[in-house]
Tab-separated table of C-alpha atoms in Angstrom:
chain	number	residue	atom	x	y	z
A	164	MET	CA	66.128	-13.794	17.877
A	165	ALA	CA	69.132	-11.916	19.257
A	166	SER	CA	67.750	-8.683	17.809
A	167	LEU	CA	64.364	-9.332	19.430
A	168	LYS	CA	66.097	-9.943	22.773
A	169	CYS	CA	67.811	-6.573	22.573
A	170	VAL	CA	64.540	-4.824	21.742
A	171	LEU	CA	62.830	-6.496	24.709
A	172	ARG	CA	65.669	-5.505	27.030
A	173	LEU	CA	65.359	-1.900	25.871
A	174	LEU	CA	61.608	-1.963	26.501
A	175	VAL	CA	62.196	-3.304	30.022
A	176	MET	CA	64.659	-0.496	30.617
A	177	VAL	CA	62.075	2.099	29.597
A	178	MET	CA	59.742	0.672	32.245
A	179	LEU	CA	62.397	0.550	34.963
A	180	VAL	CA	64.219	3.870	34.519
A	181	PRO	CA	61.725	5.874	36.619
A	182	THR	CA	62.450	3.631	39.607
A	183	GLY	CA	66.158	4.403	39.420
A	184	ILE	CA	67.052	0.751	39.261
A	185	MET	CA	69.833	0.714	36.713
A	186	GLY	CA	71.294	2.378	33.666
A	187	LEU	CA	70.672	1.549	30.041
A	188	ASP	CA	74.134	0.107	29.513
A	189	ALA	CA	73.321	-2.609	32.056
A	190	PHE	CA	70.772	-3.998	29.613
A	191	VAL	CA	71.958	-3.156	26.138
A	192	GLY	CA	75.522	-3.441	24.940
A	193	SER	CA	77.022	-3.725	21.497
A	194	GLY	CA	75.086	-6.922	20.808
A	195	ALA	CA	73.096	-9.695	22.406
A	196	ALA	CA	74.059	-10.611	25.967
A	197	ALA	CA	76.529	-13.465	26.317
A	198	GLU	CA	75.104	-16.838	27.253
A	199	THR	CA	76.825	-16.584	30.642
A	200	ASP	CA	75.214	-13.221	31.481
A	201	VAL	CA	72.139	-13.694	33.667
A	202	LEU	CA	69.373	-11.130	34.157
A	203	VAL	CA	67.875	-11.551	37.631
A	204	PHE	CA	64.514	-9.988	38.464
A	205	ALA	CA	64.507	-9.739	42.259
A	206	ALA	CA	62.337	-8.311	45.030
A	207	ALA	CA	63.399	-4.816	46.108
A	208	SER	CA	64.100	-6.009	49.644
A	209	THR	CA	66.974	-8.157	48.374
A	210	THR	CA	68.806	-5.231	46.737
A	211	ASN	CA	71.826	-4.991	49.017
A	212	ALA	CA	72.313	-8.696	49.595
A	213	LEU	CA	71.844	-9.796	45.994
A	214	THR	CA	74.073	-7.026	44.642
A	215	GLU	CA	76.899	-8.197	46.887
A	216	ILE	CA	76.254	-11.846	46.031
A	217	GLY	CA	76.353	-11.028	42.329
A	218	GLU	CA	79.713	-9.319	42.743
A	219	GLN	CA	81.108	-12.279	44.645
A	220	TYR	CA	79.725	-14.687	42.062
A	221	THR	CA	81.480	-12.855	39.232
A	222	ALA	CA	84.715	-12.738	41.219
A	223	ALA	CA	84.518	-16.497	41.820
A	224	HIS	CA	83.508	-17.259	38.232
A	225	PRO	CA	85.313	-14.883	35.840
A	226	GLY	CA	83.427	-14.426	32.602
A	227	ARG	CA	80.043	-14.851	34.226
A	228	ARG	CA	78.010	-11.719	34.998
A	229	ILE	CA	74.823	-11.095	36.955
A	230	THR	CA	72.633	-8.134	36.025
A	231	PRO	CA	70.009	-7.559	38.748
A	232	SER	CA	66.798	-5.605	38.325
A	233	PHE	CA	65.000	-4.696	41.556
A	234	ALA	CA	61.364	-3.710	42.021
A	235	SER	CA	58.251	-5.030	43.733
A	236	SER	CA	57.610	-8.707	43.047
A	237	SER	CA	54.252	-7.861	41.503
A	238	ALA	CA	55.768	-5.409	39.008
A	239	LEU	CA	58.506	-7.857	38.040
A	240	ALA	CA	56.068	-10.742	37.588
A	241	LYS	CA	53.897	-8.608	35.325
A	242	GLN	CA	56.954	-7.606	33.286
A	243	ILE	CA	57.949	-11.254	32.858
A	244	GLU	CA	54.389	-12.023	31.793
A	245	SER	CA	54.671	-9.243	29.212
A	246	GLY	CA	57.814	-10.768	27.714
A	247	ALA	CA	60.662	-9.156	29.641
A	248	PRO	CA	63.777	-11.293	29.061
A	249	ALA	CA	64.507	-12.232	32.679
A	250	ASP	CA	66.469	-15.411	33.322
A	251	ILE	CA	65.733	-15.752	37.058
A	252	PHE	CA	62.896	-14.523	39.273
A	253	LEU	CA	63.359	-14.067	43.031
A	254	SER	CA	60.019	-13.163	44.593
A	255	ALA	CA	59.275	-11.877	48.103
A	256	ASN	CA	56.262	-14.158	48.348
A	257	ARG	CA	54.881	-17.342	46.863
A	258	LYS	CA	51.855	-15.601	45.351
A	259	TRP	CA	53.709	-13.943	42.478
A	260	MET	CA	55.842	-17.007	41.789
A	261	ASP	CA	52.637	-19.086	41.671
A	262	TYR	CA	51.174	-16.474	39.315
A	263	LEU	CA	53.959	-17.110	36.799
A	264	ALA	CA	53.905	-20.867	37.381
A	265	GLU	CA	50.224	-20.985	36.462
A	266	LYS	CA	51.122	-19.341	33.153
A	267	ASN	CA	54.000	-21.784	32.553
A	268	LEU	CA	56.500	-18.934	32.698
A	269	ILE	CA	58.948	-20.521	35.143
A	270	ALA	CA	60.900	-23.787	35.000
A	271	THR	CA	58.974	-25.570	37.749
A	272	GLU	CA	61.701	-28.072	38.555
A	273	SER	CA	64.159	-25.234	39.249
A	274	ARG	CA	61.947	-23.597	41.890
A	275	PHE	CA	62.919	-23.623	45.565
A	276	ASP	CA	62.256	-21.577	48.704
A	277	LEU	CA	65.377	-19.527	49.443
A	278	LEU	CA	64.773	-16.981	52.211
A	279	GLY	CA	62.639	-15.894	55.144
A	280	ASN	CA	62.140	-12.461	56.752
A	281	ARG	CA	60.237	-10.556	59.488
A	282	ILE	CA	57.806	-7.630	59.422
A	283	VAL	CA	58.582	-4.658	61.691
A	284	LEU	CA	57.310	-1.180	62.489
A	285	ILE	CA	59.815	1.631	61.994
A	286	ALA	CA	59.948	5.310	62.908
A	287	PRO	CA	62.358	8.085	61.862
A	288	ILE	CA	65.596	7.877	63.851
A	289	LYS	CA	64.939	11.236	65.544
A	290	SER	CA	61.329	10.433	66.371
A	291	THR	CA	60.234	10.354	70.002
A	292	MET	CA	57.951	7.406	69.237
A	293	PRO	CA	58.129	4.965	72.185
A	294	PRO	CA	58.437	1.208	71.659
A	295	ILE	CA	55.188	-0.389	70.497
A	296	THR	CA	54.171	-3.812	71.754
A	297	VAL	CA	52.536	-5.488	68.767
A	298	VAL	CA	49.856	-7.728	70.242
A	299	PRO	CA	46.167	-8.374	69.508
A	300	GLY	CA	44.214	-5.163	70.037
A	301	PHE	CA	47.210	-2.801	70.020
A	302	SER	CA	46.355	0.733	68.882
A	303	LEU	CA	48.387	1.525	65.786
A	304	ALA	CA	45.957	4.311	64.874
A	305	ALA	CA	46.709	6.091	68.152
A	306	ALA	CA	50.439	5.780	67.543
A	307	LEU	CA	50.051	7.469	64.151
A	308	GLY	CA	48.637	10.575	65.810
A	309	ALA	CA	45.891	12.802	64.463
A	310	ASP	CA	47.175	13.186	60.890
A	311	GLY	CA	49.938	10.603	60.466
A	312	ARG	CA	49.860	7.889	57.829
A	313	LEU	CA	51.354	4.408	57.824
A	314	SER	CA	53.936	3.932	55.067
A	315	LEU	CA	53.943	0.445	53.552
A	316	GLY	CA	54.142	-1.363	50.253
A	317	ASP	CA	50.811	-1.261	48.441
A	318	PRO	CA	48.850	-3.994	50.269
A	319	ASP	CA	47.020	-4.926	47.075
A	320	HIS	CA	50.203	-5.856	45.225
A	321	VAL	CA	53.469	-5.574	47.177
A	322	PRO	CA	54.392	-8.634	49.291
A	323	ALA	CA	55.521	-6.652	52.361
A	324	GLY	CA	52.230	-4.764	52.298
A	325	ILE	CA	50.255	-7.967	51.771
A	326	TYR	CA	51.941	-9.591	54.775
A	327	GLY	CA	51.430	-6.429	56.827
A	328	LYS	CA	47.736	-6.151	55.985
A	329	LYS	CA	47.176	-9.788	56.945
A	330	ALA	CA	49.016	-9.279	60.238
A	331	LEU	CA	46.976	-6.199	61.098
A	332	GLU	CA	43.747	-8.006	60.212
A	333	ASN	CA	44.677	-10.906	62.477
A	334	LEU	CA	45.618	-8.521	65.290
A	335	GLY	CA	42.404	-6.533	64.947
A	336	GLY	CA	43.999	-3.270	63.867
A	337	TRP	CA	43.392	-3.096	60.118
A	338	ASP	CA	40.011	-1.346	60.094
A	339	ALA	CA	41.382	1.509	62.210
A	340	VAL	CA	44.239	2.281	59.808
A	341	LYS	CA	43.049	1.159	56.360
A	342	ASP	CA	42.078	4.733	55.480
A	343	ARG	CA	45.312	6.165	56.876
A	344	LEU	CA	47.828	4.455	54.608
A	345	ALA	CA	50.623	5.770	52.413
A	346	PRO	CA	50.801	2.822	49.967
A	347	MET	CA	54.096	2.753	48.058
A	348	LYS	CA	55.290	1.014	44.885
A	349	ASP	CA	57.651	-1.285	46.842
A	350	VAL	CA	59.008	-1.811	50.334
A	351	ARG	CA	62.129	0.297	49.753
A	352	ALA	CA	59.946	3.262	48.797
A	353	ALA	CA	58.021	2.745	52.042
A	354	LEU	CA	61.335	2.819	53.901
A	355	VAL	CA	62.392	6.081	52.220
A	356	LEU	CA	59.149	7.821	53.180
A	357	VAL	CA	59.883	7.166	56.858
A	358	GLU	CA	63.570	8.060	56.450
A	359	ARG	CA	62.473	11.485	55.198
A	360	GLY	CA	60.127	11.950	58.131
A	361	GLU	CA	57.134	12.151	55.792
A	362	ALA	CA	55.391	9.338	57.683
A	363	PRO	CA	55.603	8.755	61.445
A	364	LEU	CA	55.546	4.973	61.093
A	365	GLY	CA	56.308	2.439	58.406
A	366	LEU	CA	55.765	-1.252	57.938
A	367	VAL	CA	58.771	-2.905	56.278
A	368	TYR	CA	60.903	-6.027	56.444
A	369	ALA	CA	63.419	-6.350	59.252
A	370	THR	CA	66.154	-6.514	56.608
A	371	ASP	CA	65.132	-3.119	55.186
A	372	ALA	CA	65.227	-1.516	58.611
A	373	ALA	CA	68.645	-3.037	59.251
A	374	ILE	CA	70.310	-1.350	56.264
A	375	SER	CA	69.089	2.156	57.135
A	376	LYS	CA	70.722	4.556	59.578
A	377	LYS	CA	67.757	6.922	59.352
A	378	VAL	CA	65.107	4.745	61.000
A	379	ARG	CA	64.754	2.617	64.091
A	380	VAL	CA	62.564	-0.389	64.843
A	381	VAL	CA	59.792	0.408	67.329
A	382	GLY	CA	57.775	-2.794	67.023
A	383	MET	CA	58.066	-6.389	65.793
A	384	PHE	CA	55.109	-8.315	64.398
A	385	PRO	CA	54.606	-11.827	65.798
A	386	GLU	CA	55.570	-14.414	63.203
A	387	ASP	CA	52.248	-16.191	63.649
A	388	SER	CA	50.271	-13.028	62.851
A	389	HIS	CA	50.709	-13.527	59.109
A	390	PRO	CA	51.543	-16.308	56.638
A	391	PRO	CA	55.215	-17.333	56.648
A	392	ILE	CA	57.375	-14.865	54.723
A	393	VAL	CA	58.973	-16.942	51.995
A	394	TYR	CA	61.155	-15.857	49.078
A	395	PRO	CA	61.043	-18.463	46.269
A	396	ALA	CA	63.513	-18.433	43.391
A	397	ALA	CA	63.261	-20.060	39.973
A	398	ALA	CA	64.577	-19.965	36.438
A	399	VAL	CA	62.290	-18.225	33.949
A	400	SER	CA	61.048	-20.326	31.046
A	401	GLY	CA	62.916	-19.538	27.860
A	402	GLY	CA	65.846	-17.963	29.697
A	403	LYS	CA	69.483	-18.987	29.661
A	404	THR	CA	68.951	-22.414	31.199
A	405	ALA	CA	72.511	-23.515	31.998
A	406	ALA	CA	73.698	-20.112	33.223
A	407	SER	CA	70.548	-19.627	35.292
A	408	ARG	CA	70.913	-22.992	37.028
A	409	HIS	CA	74.553	-22.207	37.750
A	410	PHE	CA	73.648	-18.998	39.584
A	411	LEU	CA	70.680	-20.594	41.336
A	412	ASP	CA	73.091	-23.182	42.719
A	413	PHE	CA	75.358	-20.382	43.905
A	414	LEU	CA	72.444	-18.766	45.759
A	415	ARG	CA	72.340	-21.897	47.932
A	416	SER	CA	76.079	-21.956	48.542
A	417	PRO	CA	77.732	-21.239	51.925
A	418	ALA	CA	79.188	-18.027	50.474
A	419	ALA	CA	75.757	-16.700	49.509
A	420	ARG	CA	74.273	-17.839	52.830
A	421	MET	CA	76.799	-15.743	54.755
A	422	ILE	CA	75.827	-12.634	52.805
A	423	PHE	CA	72.093	-13.187	53.141
A	424	GLU	CA	72.467	-13.729	56.882
A	425	LYS	CA	74.651	-10.628	57.194
A	426	TYR	CA	71.702	-8.593	55.909
A	427	GLY	CA	69.303	-10.270	58.303
A	428	PHE	CA	67.591	-12.835	56.079
A	429	VAL	CA	66.780	-16.307	57.302
A	430	VAL	CA	68.166	-18.809	54.785
A	431	ARG	CA	65.785	-21.714	54.355
């Protein structure tokens, strides 16, 4: 079983290397991972916060280690479905957690809603884009200009893109921009496209905009324009049960709350 675990971890690494998430040694060491090492599959938007929380967790609990893997929630859920040896899943929406729950791939009793977020419009920091009032009937297509595209997470799969599409539909602006999208593999990739000036506007989480010095927020979507943004967390079935529950408890601690709030998340 330990050998199979190592093989699965190596296969996961092969899938994740192109995204630049982590190095091979983070997954595969001289033998099977210790029972106190926890592999956390987490939404890309939690990268900064969860990395810092993992470091603090290890400092507070010597001998325990968190190995995070960040990507879009859809990609991570599919990898778990395919047998990736994750111990915890932190999704950016309920849809992909429900997807795994329906397949009995999470420990249902361990599941809880952890975080909330906001959807915003961003522009490159040097852009002359004026503030945009996001209300029903606002003209996002006009703001994009003649040839500009809207950078966002793929609205068919990525939670930030799914929330954004729903908001634009409710505000009456989706049809005007649906053919002018730059759909990206996750919300951080959508952020980078705007940082580079390759898209005049992007639709990302408020927390993503907050960690970048290369973009500025030009519009805020009303919270009632889309379903509530909820990040559920749960232990993965077949994972390291005791170690996973220990870290899940830490995610709800005052120490973790301070870090999440520092990065702009709403702790539920």
